[in-house]
Each structure stands twice: as C-alpha cells, then as structure tokens.
Amino acid sequence: MRAFFVLSTAFLFLVLAPAATQAAETVDVPARGTHTRILLDGPNNPKAVVALFAGGQGVLGLREDGRIRILRGNFALRTADLLHARDIATAIVDAPDDMQDDLRRHRGSAEFTQSIAAVFKYLREKYKVPVWAHGTSRGTTSVVAAVSNTKDPAARPDGIILSSSMLGDSGRGYYVFDFSLEKITGPVLIAHHRSDQCRYTSPDDVPKLEKALSAAGPVKTSFYEGGDEPRSDPCQARHYHGFLGIEDKVLSDMADFILGKR
C-alpha cells in the first residue's frame, strides 16, 4: 500500500509540473565579419520562437552572462516570461556588435538587414518551429526593415507583431513608413493602446499602417484600453505606450495569434 502511494504521488507530480524550461543562454550569431548577440530562453520544446526587438536606441548592452544593462523594462523584453508560459520560446536581440553606438542610425541599412537575417536563419535551424518577430515602438522599424529588405524566405520570419508602432517621423532615425511595407507577406498582428499619447505612435495613424501592409495576411489590429496609472514619459515603457498593467492580456492575445488562433 505504501509503494502504491509513492508511485501515485510521483505520477501526479509529472502530470501537474510545468513544462521543462531550457537554461537561458546567450549566442553570438555571426554575419558580415561581426556578430549579433541574442538571449535565448523559454520551454525546451516550444511551439514557436519569437525574436524580440526593443525600441529606443535599440542597444541593450547584453552581457555574455545574459544580463541586460539597458532597456530592461521595455515592453517586449519584460514580458518574455508570459510567452514562455504559453509554450513559446524567445530570443531577445541586441544591436549588432558594430552598431552599438545607436541603432537608430542603422536600422535602414543593408548591413542591419544582413545581421538580422542571420538571426532568423539561426532560430529556424535551432528550433525547427515557426519563427516570429515582435518589435515594439522603434523596434517595429527593426522588424519591418529586416523583413521588407530581404527576399530570402529562410531569412524572413513566419509572422510579425508590431506593438506601439513608430508611425511618425521624429527626425531621429527611421519610422515604419520609410520602408516598403507592401513587400511584407504573411500574418501581421498590430497591437496598440487607444490612449497612447506618444506623438510618434498615435493610434489615429494605425489605419494607414493597415492599408500599407497590402500584401500581408491576415492582418489583425487589436486595440487596448485601461491599465495602470502611467509612471513615465508618454513615449516610454511605463505608460499606455508600454501597455502598463495589461501585459498579460496583450501577451495572451499575441500568443493566440502566433499559435494560429486568429
């Protein structure tokens, strides 16, 4: 009777325990004689993997031990665990090593596209599951630049997510309409807060983005409301711009879209 109790307890533990998670690791993905450092994390057998692109200057100072020195509170970065809980792995992408001065200057360059293409190829080969890209704020320019400027299918993600998209020209760096959005194909999820007060990411300009993605499909726009009281500049992550207080809802919708619930 005692032996049966032990076996039953072990069985229950196996059934109820969460999915095994890989140890986070940094990888330097080579391209152009330099490299792009990424931080891999999430379940051992994910259903998809998402490359995460922060906004701002796009420079994370990602250390070899996985510590992020800059932009740790960025919306795309601070919510990675919410994707892991939904069987999706993540790859946080730092600026290429030769672009650590300020990625705002480089996102539209051929060299940047080559480096990010190498990241997508690496993720596809390592995980052998659908590869996605999520850019937030200025990180949306990273995504649309890399996707619209390459024709190699292996170097393009299977779908993209654009949150708090950079829809206005700040005069410093690129914005999404600098790129050939009509070249983007495949599913696109646009996530935006109705109260986003950043003047470069106005929700009023989202229909223009939808129209410009003429070859993509399906294209879905999810508008959000509410959240916590803002605690930062309107263009920073602790404001409506960063979906403060409603992260779980936004990430749940993103995970559903990635996994085919559209």
PDB file of C-alpha atoms in Angstrom:
ATOM      1  CA  MET A   1       0.000   0.000   0.000  1.00  0.00           C
ATOM      2  CA  ARG A   2       2.877   2.358   0.850  1.00  0.00           C
ATOM      3  CA  ALA A   3       4.586   1.672  -2.504  1.00  0.00           C
ATOM      4  CA  PHE A   4       1.370   2.461  -4.382  1.00  0.00           C
ATOM      5  CA  PHE A   5       1.120   5.820  -2.571  1.00  0.00           C
ATOM      6  CA  VAL A   6       4.673   6.787  -3.569  1.00  0.00           C
ATOM      7  CA  LEU A   7       4.126   5.860  -7.212  1.00  0.00           C
ATOM      8  CA  SER A   8       0.845   7.761  -7.336  1.00  0.00           C
ATOM      9  CA  THR A   9       2.427  10.881  -5.880  1.00  0.00           C
ATOM     10  CA  ALA A  10       5.215  10.738  -8.443  1.00  0.00           C
ATOM     11  CA  PHE A  11       2.677  10.335 -11.235  1.00  0.00           C
ATOM     12  CA  LEU A  12       0.729  13.372 -10.046  1.00  0.00           C
ATOM     13  CA  PHE A  13       3.928  15.425  -9.927  1.00  0.00           C
ATOM     14  CA  LEU A  14       4.717  14.550 -13.545  1.00  0.00           C
ATOM     15  CA  VAL A  15       1.224  15.470 -14.668  1.00  0.00           C
ATOM     16  CA  LEU A  16       0.989  18.733 -12.743  1.00  0.00           C
ATOM     17  CA  ALA A  17       4.549  20.036 -13.085  1.00  0.00           C
ATOM     18  CA  PRO A  18       5.084  22.844 -15.600  1.00  0.00           C
ATOM     19  CA  ALA A  19       6.819  22.147 -18.891  1.00  0.00           C
ATOM     20  CA  ALA A  20      10.600  21.921 -18.626  1.00  0.00           C
ATOM     21  CA  THR A  21      12.352  25.171 -19.394  1.00  0.00           C
ATOM     22  CA  GLN A  22      15.751  25.493 -21.013  1.00  0.00           C
ATOM     23  CA  ALA A  23      18.502  27.371 -19.223  1.00  0.00           C
ATOM     24  CA  ALA A  24      18.781  30.870 -20.640  1.00  0.00           C
ATOM     25  CA  GLU A  25      21.818  31.262 -22.862  1.00  0.00           C
ATOM     26  CA  THR A  26      23.476  33.937 -24.939  1.00  0.00           C
ATOM     27  CA  VAL A  27      24.561  33.255 -28.505  1.00  0.00           C
ATOM     28  CA  ASP A  28      26.664  35.449 -30.781  1.00  0.00           C
ATOM     29  CA  VAL A  29      25.206  34.972 -34.257  1.00  0.00           C
ATOM     30  CA  PRO A  30      27.885  35.710 -36.885  1.00  0.00           C
ATOM     31  CA  ALA A  31      27.358  37.829 -40.010  1.00  0.00           C
ATOM     32  CA  ARG A  32      29.445  40.290 -42.010  1.00  0.00           C
ATOM     33  CA  GLY A  33      32.581  39.568 -40.007  1.00  0.00           C
ATOM     34  CA  THR A  34      30.903  40.675 -36.768  1.00  0.00           C
ATOM     35  CA  HIS A  35      28.041  39.275 -34.664  1.00  0.00           C
ATOM     36  CA  THR A  36      24.655  39.951 -33.116  1.00  0.00           C
ATOM     37  CA  ARG A  37      24.183  38.782 -29.536  1.00  0.00           C
ATOM     38  CA  ILE A  38      20.860  37.205 -28.614  1.00  0.00           C
ATOM     39  CA  LEU A  39      19.448  35.836 -25.372  1.00  0.00           C
ATOM     40  CA  LEU A  40      17.529  32.565 -25.723  1.00  0.00           C
ATOM     41  CA  ASP A  41      15.003  31.474 -23.120  1.00  0.00           C
ATOM     42  CA  GLY A  42      11.782  29.503 -22.774  1.00  0.00           C
ATOM     43  CA  PRO A  43      10.476  25.930 -22.885  1.00  0.00           C
ATOM     44  CA  ASN A  44      12.613  23.034 -24.101  1.00  0.00           C
ATOM     45  CA  ASN A  45      10.136  22.033 -26.804  1.00  0.00           C
ATOM     46  CA  PRO A  46       8.412  25.257 -27.839  1.00  0.00           C
ATOM     47  CA  LYS A  47       5.609  25.536 -30.344  1.00  0.00           C
ATOM     48  CA  ALA A  48       7.171  28.704 -31.781  1.00  0.00           C
ATOM     49  CA  VAL A  49      10.034  31.100 -31.143  1.00  0.00           C
ATOM     50  CA  VAL A  50       9.774  34.892 -31.169  1.00  0.00           C
ATOM     51  CA  ALA A  51      12.666  37.311 -31.785  1.00  0.00           C
ATOM     52  CA  LEU A  52      12.124  40.371 -29.574  1.00  0.00           C
ATOM     53  CA  PHE A  53      13.221  43.851 -30.667  1.00  0.00           C
ATOM     54  CA  ALA A  54      13.253  46.717 -28.171  1.00  0.00           C
ATOM     55  CA  GLY A  55      12.602  50.329 -29.042  1.00  0.00           C
ATOM     56  CA  GLY A  56      14.621  53.443 -28.263  1.00  0.00           C
ATOM     57  CA  GLN A  57      18.237  53.300 -29.352  1.00  0.00           C
ATOM     58  CA  GLY A  58      17.920  49.513 -29.600  1.00  0.00           C
ATOM     59  CA  VAL A  59      21.162  48.919 -27.705  1.00  0.00           C
ATOM     60  CA  LEU A  60      20.712  46.536 -24.762  1.00  0.00           C
ATOM     61  CA  GLY A  61      24.280  46.039 -23.567  1.00  0.00           C
ATOM     62  CA  LEU A  62      23.517  42.306 -23.398  1.00  0.00           C
ATOM     63  CA  ARG A  63      26.295  40.653 -21.416  1.00  0.00           C
ATOM     64  CA  GLU A  64      27.645  37.171 -22.000  1.00  0.00           C
ATOM     65  CA  ASP A  65      26.024  36.031 -18.739  1.00  0.00           C
ATOM     66  CA  GLY A  66      22.590  37.139 -20.038  1.00  0.00           C
ATOM     67  CA  ARG A  67      22.243  40.358 -18.049  1.00  0.00           C
ATOM     68  CA  ILE A  68      20.613  43.248 -19.900  1.00  0.00           C
ATOM     69  CA  ARG A  69      22.174  46.584 -18.935  1.00  0.00           C
ATOM     70  CA  ILE A  70      19.845  48.913 -20.887  1.00  0.00           C
ATOM     71  CA  LEU A  71      16.097  48.883 -21.676  1.00  0.00           C
ATOM     72  CA  ARG A  72      15.311  46.040 -19.245  1.00  0.00           C
ATOM     73  CA  GLY A  73      11.848  47.492 -18.670  1.00  0.00           C
ATOM     74  CA  ASN A  74      10.996  47.667 -22.377  1.00  0.00           C
ATOM     75  CA  PHE A  75       7.570  46.162 -23.077  1.00  0.00           C
ATOM     76  CA  ALA A  76       8.783  43.421 -25.437  1.00  0.00           C
ATOM     77  CA  LEU A  77      11.611  42.422 -23.103  1.00  0.00           C
ATOM     78  CA  ARG A  78       9.884  42.493 -19.720  1.00  0.00           C
ATOM     79  CA  THR A  79       7.020  40.290 -20.953  1.00  0.00           C
ATOM     80  CA  ALA A  80       9.120  37.421 -22.345  1.00  0.00           C
ATOM     81  CA  ASP A  81       8.145  35.137 -19.439  1.00  0.00           C
ATOM     82  CA  LEU A  82       4.477  35.498 -20.391  1.00  0.00           C
ATOM     83  CA  LEU A  83       5.279  33.907 -23.740  1.00  0.00           C
ATOM     84  CA  HIS A  84       7.299  31.139 -22.096  1.00  0.00           C
ATOM     85  CA  ALA A  85       4.246  30.245 -20.009  1.00  0.00           C
ATOM     86  CA  ARG A  86       2.365  29.711 -23.270  1.00  0.00           C
ATOM     87  CA  ASP A  87       4.934  27.273 -24.759  1.00  0.00           C
ATOM     88  CA  ILE A  88       6.708  29.926 -26.851  1.00  0.00           C
ATOM     89  CA  ALA A  89      10.465  30.483 -26.706  1.00  0.00           C
ATOM     90  CA  THR A  90      12.036  33.915 -27.064  1.00  0.00           C
ATOM     91  CA  ALA A  91      15.224  35.400 -28.445  1.00  0.00           C
ATOM     92  CA  ILE A  92      15.982  38.904 -27.172  1.00  0.00           C
ATOM     93  CA  VAL A  93      18.004  40.610 -29.909  1.00  0.00           C
ATOM     94  CA  ASP A  94      20.661  43.209 -29.130  1.00  0.00           C
ATOM     95  CA  ALA A  95      22.039  45.642 -31.699  1.00  0.00           C
ATOM     96  CA  PRO A  96      24.766  44.118 -33.903  1.00  0.00           C
ATOM     97  CA  ASP A  97      28.196  44.499 -32.359  1.00  0.00           C
ATOM     98  CA  ASP A  98      29.306  47.169 -34.833  1.00  0.00           C
ATOM     99  CA  MET A  99      26.102  49.190 -34.301  1.00  0.00           C
ATOM    100  CA  GLN A 100      26.292  49.596 -30.535  1.00  0.00           C
ATOM    101  CA  ASP A 101      26.643  53.373 -30.852  1.00  0.00           C
ATOM    102  CA  ASP A 102      22.946  53.959 -31.620  1.00  0.00           C
ATOM    103  CA  LEU A 103      20.772  51.599 -33.641  1.00  0.00           C
ATOM    104  CA  ARG A 104      18.550  54.474 -34.760  1.00  0.00           C
ATOM    105  CA  ARG A 105      21.219  55.277 -37.343  1.00  0.00           C
ATOM    106  CA  HIS A 106      21.445  51.773 -38.735  1.00  0.00           C
ATOM    107  CA  ARG A 107      18.028  50.134 -38.876  1.00  0.00           C
ATOM    108  CA  GLY A 108      17.557  51.026 -42.548  1.00  0.00           C
ATOM    109  CA  SER A 109      20.965  49.789 -43.676  1.00  0.00           C
ATOM    110  CA  ALA A 110      21.721  46.695 -45.738  1.00  0.00           C
ATOM    111  CA  GLU A 111      24.201  45.663 -43.054  1.00  0.00           C
ATOM    112  CA  PHE A 112      21.496  45.637 -40.390  1.00  0.00           C
ATOM    113  CA  THR A 113      19.241  43.527 -42.617  1.00  0.00           C
ATOM    114  CA  GLN A 114      22.054  41.004 -43.158  1.00  0.00           C
ATOM    115  CA  SER A 115      22.693  40.695 -39.442  1.00  0.00           C
ATOM    116  CA  ILE A 116      19.028  40.174 -38.565  1.00  0.00           C
ATOM    117  CA  ALA A 117      18.583  37.752 -41.468  1.00  0.00           C
ATOM    118  CA  ALA A 118      21.335  35.649 -39.892  1.00  0.00           C
ATOM    119  CA  VAL A 119      19.445  35.707 -36.576  1.00  0.00           C
ATOM    120  CA  PHE A 120      16.227  34.477 -38.193  1.00  0.00           C
ATOM    121  CA  LYS A 121      18.121  31.720 -40.015  1.00  0.00           C
ATOM    122  CA  TYR A 122      19.794  30.647 -36.792  1.00  0.00           C
ATOM    123  CA  LEU A 123      16.478  30.468 -34.915  1.00  0.00           C
ATOM    124  CA  ARG A 124      14.856  28.480 -37.706  1.00  0.00           C
ATOM    125  CA  GLU A 125      17.681  25.927 -37.728  1.00  0.00           C
ATOM    126  CA  LYS A 126      17.930  25.629 -33.934  1.00  0.00           C
ATOM    127  CA  TYR A 127      14.262  25.309 -33.044  1.00  0.00           C
ATOM    128  CA  LYS A 128      12.674  23.903 -36.216  1.00  0.00           C
ATOM    129  CA  VAL A 129       9.376  25.575 -35.329  1.00  0.00           C
ATOM    130  CA  PRO A 130       7.722  28.728 -36.710  1.00  0.00           C
ATOM    131  CA  VAL A 131       9.845  31.837 -36.229  1.00  0.00           C
ATOM    132  CA  TRP A 132       8.175  35.135 -35.376  1.00  0.00           C
ATOM    133  CA  ALA A 133       9.348  38.670 -34.692  1.00  0.00           C
ATOM    134  CA  HIS A 134       7.900  41.168 -32.233  1.00  0.00           C
ATOM    135  CA  GLY A 135       9.053  44.771 -32.340  1.00  0.00           C
ATOM    136  CA  THR A 136       7.730  47.481 -30.047  1.00  0.00           C
ATOM    137  CA  SER A 137       7.895  51.255 -30.548  1.00  0.00           C
ATOM    138  CA  ARG A 138      11.109  51.943 -32.527  1.00  0.00           C
ATOM    139  CA  GLY A 139      11.637  48.180 -32.510  1.00  0.00           C
ATOM    140  CA  THR A 140       8.855  47.991 -35.103  1.00  0.00           C
ATOM    141  CA  THR A 141      11.247  49.684 -37.531  1.00  0.00           C
ATOM    142  CA  SER A 142      13.789  46.941 -36.848  1.00  0.00           C
ATOM    143  CA  VAL A 143      11.233  44.320 -37.810  1.00  0.00           C
ATOM    144  CA  VAL A 144       9.791  45.954 -40.929  1.00  0.00           C
ATOM    145  CA  ALA A 145      13.263  46.928 -42.161  1.00  0.00           C
ATOM    146  CA  ALA A 146      14.646  43.406 -41.824  1.00  0.00           C
ATOM    147  CA  VAL A 147      11.564  41.771 -43.354  1.00  0.00           C
ATOM    148  CA  SER A 148      10.942  44.159 -46.235  1.00  0.00           C
ATOM    149  CA  ASN A 149      14.598  44.361 -47.301  1.00  0.00           C
ATOM    150  CA  THR A 150      15.261  40.652 -47.857  1.00  0.00           C
ATOM    151  CA  LYS A 151      13.863  38.157 -50.369  1.00  0.00           C
ATOM    152  CA  ASP A 152      15.317  35.014 -48.794  1.00  0.00           C
ATOM    153  CA  PRO A 153      12.421  33.026 -47.242  1.00  0.00           C
ATOM    154  CA  ALA A 154      14.752  31.462 -44.663  1.00  0.00           C
ATOM    155  CA  ALA A 155      15.761  34.950 -43.561  1.00  0.00           C
ATOM    156  CA  ARG A 156      12.193  36.131 -43.012  1.00  0.00           C
ATOM    157  CA  PRO A 157      10.021  35.258 -40.011  1.00  0.00           C
ATOM    158  CA  ASP A 158       6.779  33.362 -40.485  1.00  0.00           C
ATOM    159  CA  GLY A 159       4.838  36.254 -38.990  1.00  0.00           C
ATOM    160  CA  ILE A 160       5.359  39.568 -37.240  1.00  0.00           C
ATOM    161  CA  ILE A 161       3.891  41.537 -34.350  1.00  0.00           C
ATOM    162  CA  LEU A 162       4.055  45.322 -34.290  1.00  0.00           C
ATOM    163  CA  SER A 163       3.199  46.926 -30.952  1.00  0.00           C
ATOM    164  CA  SER A 164       3.011  50.692 -30.375  1.00  0.00           C
ATOM    165  CA  SER A 165       4.305  51.120 -33.905  1.00  0.00           C
ATOM    166  CA  MET A 166       6.590  54.011 -34.850  1.00  0.00           C
ATOM    167  CA  LEU A 167       4.125  55.779 -37.160  1.00  0.00           C
ATOM    168  CA  GLY A 168       5.516  59.332 -37.119  1.00  0.00           C
ATOM    169  CA  ASP A 169       8.828  60.828 -38.199  1.00  0.00           C
ATOM    170  CA  SER A 170      10.762  62.034 -35.150  1.00  0.00           C
ATOM    171  CA  GLY A 171      13.638  63.369 -37.222  1.00  0.00           C
ATOM    172  CA  ARG A 172      15.959  60.950 -35.408  1.00  0.00           C
ATOM    173  CA  GLY A 173      16.198  57.591 -37.093  1.00  0.00           C
ATOM    174  CA  TYR A 174      13.646  55.673 -39.115  1.00  0.00           C
ATOM    175  CA  TYR A 175       9.919  55.072 -38.824  1.00  0.00           C
ATOM    176  CA  VAL A 176       7.822  52.305 -40.365  1.00  0.00           C
ATOM    177  CA  PHE A 177       6.724  54.245 -43.448  1.00  0.00           C
ATOM    178  CA  ASP A 178      10.363  54.629 -44.510  1.00  0.00           C
ATOM    179  CA  PHE A 179      10.203  51.011 -45.672  1.00  0.00           C
ATOM    180  CA  SER A 180       8.417  49.097 -48.419  1.00  0.00           C
ATOM    181  CA  LEU A 181       5.630  47.681 -46.299  1.00  0.00           C
ATOM    182  CA  GLU A 182       3.925  46.280 -49.407  1.00  0.00           C
ATOM    183  CA  LYS A 183       6.769  43.715 -49.588  1.00  0.00           C
ATOM    184  CA  ILE A 184       5.780  42.182 -46.264  1.00  0.00           C
ATOM    185  CA  THR A 185       3.777  38.966 -46.570  1.00  0.00           C
ATOM    186  CA  GLY A 186       2.305  36.548 -44.059  1.00  0.00           C
ATOM    187  CA  PRO A 187       0.366  37.214 -40.864  1.00  0.00           C
ATOM    188  CA  VAL A 188       0.754  40.522 -39.039  1.00  0.00           C
ATOM    189  CA  LEU A 189      -0.655  41.463 -35.646  1.00  0.00           C
ATOM    190  CA  ILE A 190      -0.838  45.167 -34.808  1.00  0.00           C
ATOM    191  CA  ALA A 191      -1.214  45.900 -31.085  1.00  0.00           C
ATOM    192  CA  HIS A 192      -1.899  49.469 -29.975  1.00  0.00           C
ATOM    193  CA  HIS A 193      -3.283  51.243 -26.929  1.00  0.00           C
ATOM    194  CA  ARG A 194      -6.140  53.619 -27.673  1.00  0.00           C
ATOM    195  CA  SER A 195      -4.723  56.105 -25.158  1.00  0.00           C
ATOM    196  CA  ASP A 196      -1.130  56.018 -26.441  1.00  0.00           C
ATOM    197  CA  GLN A 197      -0.039  59.643 -26.022  1.00  0.00           C
ATOM    198  CA  CYS A 198       3.354  59.408 -27.701  1.00  0.00           C
ATOM    199  CA  ARG A 199       3.200  61.797 -30.646  1.00  0.00           C
ATOM    200  CA  TYR A 200       5.105  59.380 -32.901  1.00  0.00           C
ATOM    201  CA  THR A 201       2.818  56.410 -32.237  1.00  0.00           C
ATOM    202  CA  SER A 202      -0.626  57.948 -32.470  1.00  0.00           C
ATOM    203  CA  PRO A 203      -3.459  55.389 -32.644  1.00  0.00           C
ATOM    204  CA  ASP A 204      -5.075  57.636 -35.275  1.00  0.00           C
ATOM    205  CA  ASP A 205      -2.365  56.540 -37.747  1.00  0.00           C
ATOM    206  CA  VAL A 206      -2.934  52.796 -37.346  1.00  0.00           C
ATOM    207  CA  PRO A 207      -5.372  52.589 -40.317  1.00  0.00           C
ATOM    208  CA  LYS A 208      -2.603  53.978 -42.538  1.00  0.00           C
ATOM    209  CA  LEU A 209      -0.348  51.124 -41.394  1.00  0.00           C
ATOM    210  CA  GLU A 210      -3.053  48.544 -42.063  1.00  0.00           C
ATOM    211  CA  LYS A 211      -3.518  49.882 -45.606  1.00  0.00           C
ATOM    212  CA  ALA A 212       0.222  49.912 -46.316  1.00  0.00           C
ATOM    213  CA  LEU A 213       0.512  46.196 -45.445  1.00  0.00           C
ATOM    214  CA  SER A 214      -1.262  45.387 -48.698  1.00  0.00           C
ATOM    215  CA  ALA A 215       0.389  42.000 -49.382  1.00  0.00           C
ATOM    216  CA  ALA A 216       0.295  40.696 -45.814  1.00  0.00           C
ATOM    217  CA  GLY A 217      -2.412  38.494 -44.440  1.00  0.00           C
ATOM    218  CA  PRO A 218      -4.133  38.006 -42.248  1.00  0.00           C
ATOM    219  CA  VAL A 219      -3.598  41.465 -40.768  1.00  0.00           C
ATOM    220  CA  LYS A 220      -5.282  41.886 -37.407  1.00  0.00           C
ATOM    221  CA  THR A 221      -5.388  45.003 -35.259  1.00  0.00           C
ATOM    222  CA  SER A 222      -6.005  44.736 -31.530  1.00  0.00           C
ATOM    223  CA  PHE A 223      -6.703  47.979 -29.679  1.00  0.00           C
ATOM    224  CA  TYR A 224      -6.424  48.037 -25.890  1.00  0.00           C
ATOM    225  CA  GLU A 225      -7.762  50.255 -23.149  1.00  0.00           C
ATOM    226  CA  GLY A 226      -7.113  50.782 -19.456  1.00  0.00           C
ATOM    227  CA  GLY A 227      -4.165  49.638 -17.396  1.00  0.00           C
ATOM    228  CA  ASP A 228      -2.192  51.118 -14.538  1.00  0.00           C
ATOM    229  CA  GLU A 229      -1.601  54.795 -13.890  1.00  0.00           C
ATOM    230  CA  PRO A 230       1.275  55.928 -16.158  1.00  0.00           C
ATOM    231  CA  ARG A 231       4.646  56.379 -14.453  1.00  0.00           C
ATOM    232  CA  SER A 232       6.882  57.563 -17.295  1.00  0.00           C
ATOM    233  CA  ASP A 233       7.164  59.816 -20.323  1.00  0.00           C
ATOM    234  CA  PRO A 234       4.339  59.066 -22.832  1.00  0.00           C
ATOM    235  CA  CYS A 235       6.857  57.546 -25.278  1.00  0.00           C
ATOM    236  CA  GLN A 236       8.395  55.214 -22.701  1.00  0.00           C
ATOM    237  CA  ALA A 237       7.500  51.779 -21.405  1.00  0.00           C
ATOM    238  CA  ARG A 238       5.771  52.663 -18.125  1.00  0.00           C
ATOM    239  CA  HIS A 239       2.921  54.437 -19.854  1.00  0.00           C
ATOM    240  CA  TYR A 240      -0.008  53.410 -22.070  1.00  0.00           C
ATOM    241  CA  HIS A 241       2.648  53.166 -24.793  1.00  0.00           C
ATOM    242  CA  GLY A 242       4.028  50.124 -22.947  1.00  0.00           C
ATOM    243  CA  PHE A 243       0.644  48.557 -22.062  1.00  0.00           C
ATOM    244  CA  LEU A 244       1.361  49.057 -18.361  1.00  0.00           C
ATOM    245  CA  GLY A 245      -0.868  46.877 -16.189  1.00  0.00           C
ATOM    246  CA  ILE A 246      -2.458  44.929 -19.048  1.00  0.00           C
ATOM    247  CA  GLU A 247       0.610  42.982 -20.160  1.00  0.00           C
ATOM    248  CA  ASP A 248      -0.943  39.563 -19.546  1.00  0.00           C
ATOM    249  CA  LYS A 249      -3.968  40.311 -21.732  1.00  0.00           C
ATOM    250  CA  VAL A 250      -1.830  41.685 -24.562  1.00  0.00           C
ATOM    251  CA  LEU A 251       0.611  38.769 -24.452  1.00  0.00           C
ATOM    252  CA  SER A 252      -2.222  36.247 -24.284  1.00  0.00           C
ATOM    253  CA  ASP A 253      -3.646  37.698 -27.497  1.00  0.00           C
ATOM    254  CA  MET A 254      -0.204  37.670 -29.103  1.00  0.00           C
ATOM    255  CA  ALA A 255       0.353  34.034 -28.164  1.00  0.00           C
ATOM    256  CA  ASP A 256      -3.046  33.052 -29.589  1.00  0.00           C
ATOM    257  CA  PHE A 257      -2.231  34.792 -32.863  1.00  0.00           C
ATOM    258  CA  ILE A 258       1.198  33.165 -33.089  1.00  0.00           C
ATOM    259  CA  LEU A 259      -0.271  29.717 -32.409  1.00  0.00           C
ATOM    260  CA  GLY A 260      -2.931  30.087 -35.072  1.00  0.00           C
ATOM    261  CA  LYS A 261      -5.983  31.281 -33.129  1.00  0.00           C
ATOM    262  CA  ARG A 262      -6.807  34.161 -35.433  1.00  0.00           C
TER     263      ARG A 262
END
